[in-house]
Amino acid sequence: MVLNSQDKDPSTAVYFLASVAILAMFCLCYFAVDAILNENKMMIYSYIVISLFLMGRLIYGLAWGGEADELIVMIPSLLILFFEVCQIVLSIPLINSFGWKLYRKIGSSKTLHQLYNMYHAFIAVLKIDFVCSLHVGMLGFFFVVFDFWWVYTIFGVGLLISLGDEPLIVYFGIRQEHKLLCIIFLLISLLIPSFLLYKVIILWLPGTHEIVTEWGGSSMSQLEIKIGLSLLAAFAFLVRIILMAMTCVCMFNFGKGLKEVFSRASKKKKNVTKEADKPFLSSQKSQNYYTATDDHSTCTTSTAGHALFAVNSSGEIIQHGNVSTTKVNVALTRSISDDSGFMGSSSNTLSDDDDDIVVPITGNFNNQGYHHQHHVHHSHHH
């Protein structure tokens, strides 16, 4: 690309191919980041395979393509090779460190682990298929001259439908286990590979299609363009077939518990978002019950909002006017029911040496301090 810009008659095709290569690099970086965030081993493996392929292409260009004659090309190429090797070496301990997120999400069930690994493999193949289909479409529109204008329209609309339905099949088809949607996806998925296979066959027939070789001084021959397009189309066709096979495997795994895992994770994420939006002390109405004893002063509370209460070490509520302030030095047990319906408990035992907790209480009380506008229950704990 740099050498092309220095030419008196720069080639538009070189700029286009360089842009496609840059887009592929961005997609490769996305694979790596997404794989690390989601601990997807299959995407890391895919990243390694694609990196090895790109390294082979770069080495071929340096060794036999004459690209190493210019220092401005050789130095960046060697740096790229060095970083690619470092990434592949570092990916091995990275893969070995995966597993904690999956254990927290699924548990120790080997069956669910196998199902989830299959789902990760499906996601990896789906994203590779998306990138391959996009690049084949871009190269096809650029280099191939179709006979009729409506062929461009059909191919473009079909490509958009094929790319647009892939995110839908992930969420609604696989995660929600809708077999009908998966079957529709399989039928649509046959269209683009069939069209690619048809075009590649007739591309090699003499006089059927014109290959654009002159894009602002491009010196690429028709044979080079045909070979490049055919190899990429064949690879995209193979990836699409693998994707269809993976979709069928995921369909056979429906009803084995993976849907509940996704549903539980989604609810947990929503609950975390809701809790993060709530203030520390809620002003919502609450239902509280307190238990105070005269001897050990144990207080138990269950609340959905803010429960302001206090008892001293003798089990008494001390009132100062209409607003009471109390020192609490008790064994406090609190039961909390979260939004997801699971019960959890947390206990804090305060010894006599611990600092007292001062909690304000609003309301009118008598001298004994046992009457509150909420329900107060007395009991003795031994």
Coordinates of N, CA and C in Angstrom, one line a residue, residues 221-233:
S221 N -3.6 -9.8 -12.9 CA -4.1 -10.6 -14.0 C -5.5 -11.2 -13.6
Q222 N -6.2 -11.6 -14.7 CA -7.5 -12.3 -14.4 C -7.3 -13.6 -13.6
L223 N -6.2 -14.3 -13.9 CA -5.9 -15.6 -13.3 C -5.7 -15.4 -11.8
E224 N -4.9 -14.3 -11.4 CA -4.7 -14.0 -10.0 C -6.0 -13.7 -9.3
I225 N -6.8 -12.9 -9.9 CA -8.1 -12.5 -9.3 C -9.0 -13.7 -9.2
K226 N -9.1 -14.6 -10.2 CA -9.9 -15.8 -10.1 C -9.5 -16.7 -9.0
I227 N -8.2 -16.9 -8.9 CA -7.7 -17.8 -7.9 C -8.0 -17.3 -6.5
G228 N -7.8 -16.0 -6.3 CA -8.0 -15.4 -5.0 C -9.5 -15.5 -4.6
L229 N -10.4 -15.1 -5.5 CA -11.8 -15.2 -5.3 C -12.3 -16.6 -5.0
S230 N -11.8 -17.5 -5.8 CA -12.2 -18.9 -5.7 C -11.8 -19.5 -4.4
L231 N -10.6 -19.2 -3.9 CA -10.1 -19.7 -2.6 C -10.9 -19.2 -1.5
L232 N -11.2 -17.9 -1.5 CA -11.9 -17.2 -0.4 C -13.4 -17.7 -0.4
A233 N -14.0 -17.9 -1.6 CA -15.3 -18.3 -1.7 C -15.4 -19.8 -1.2

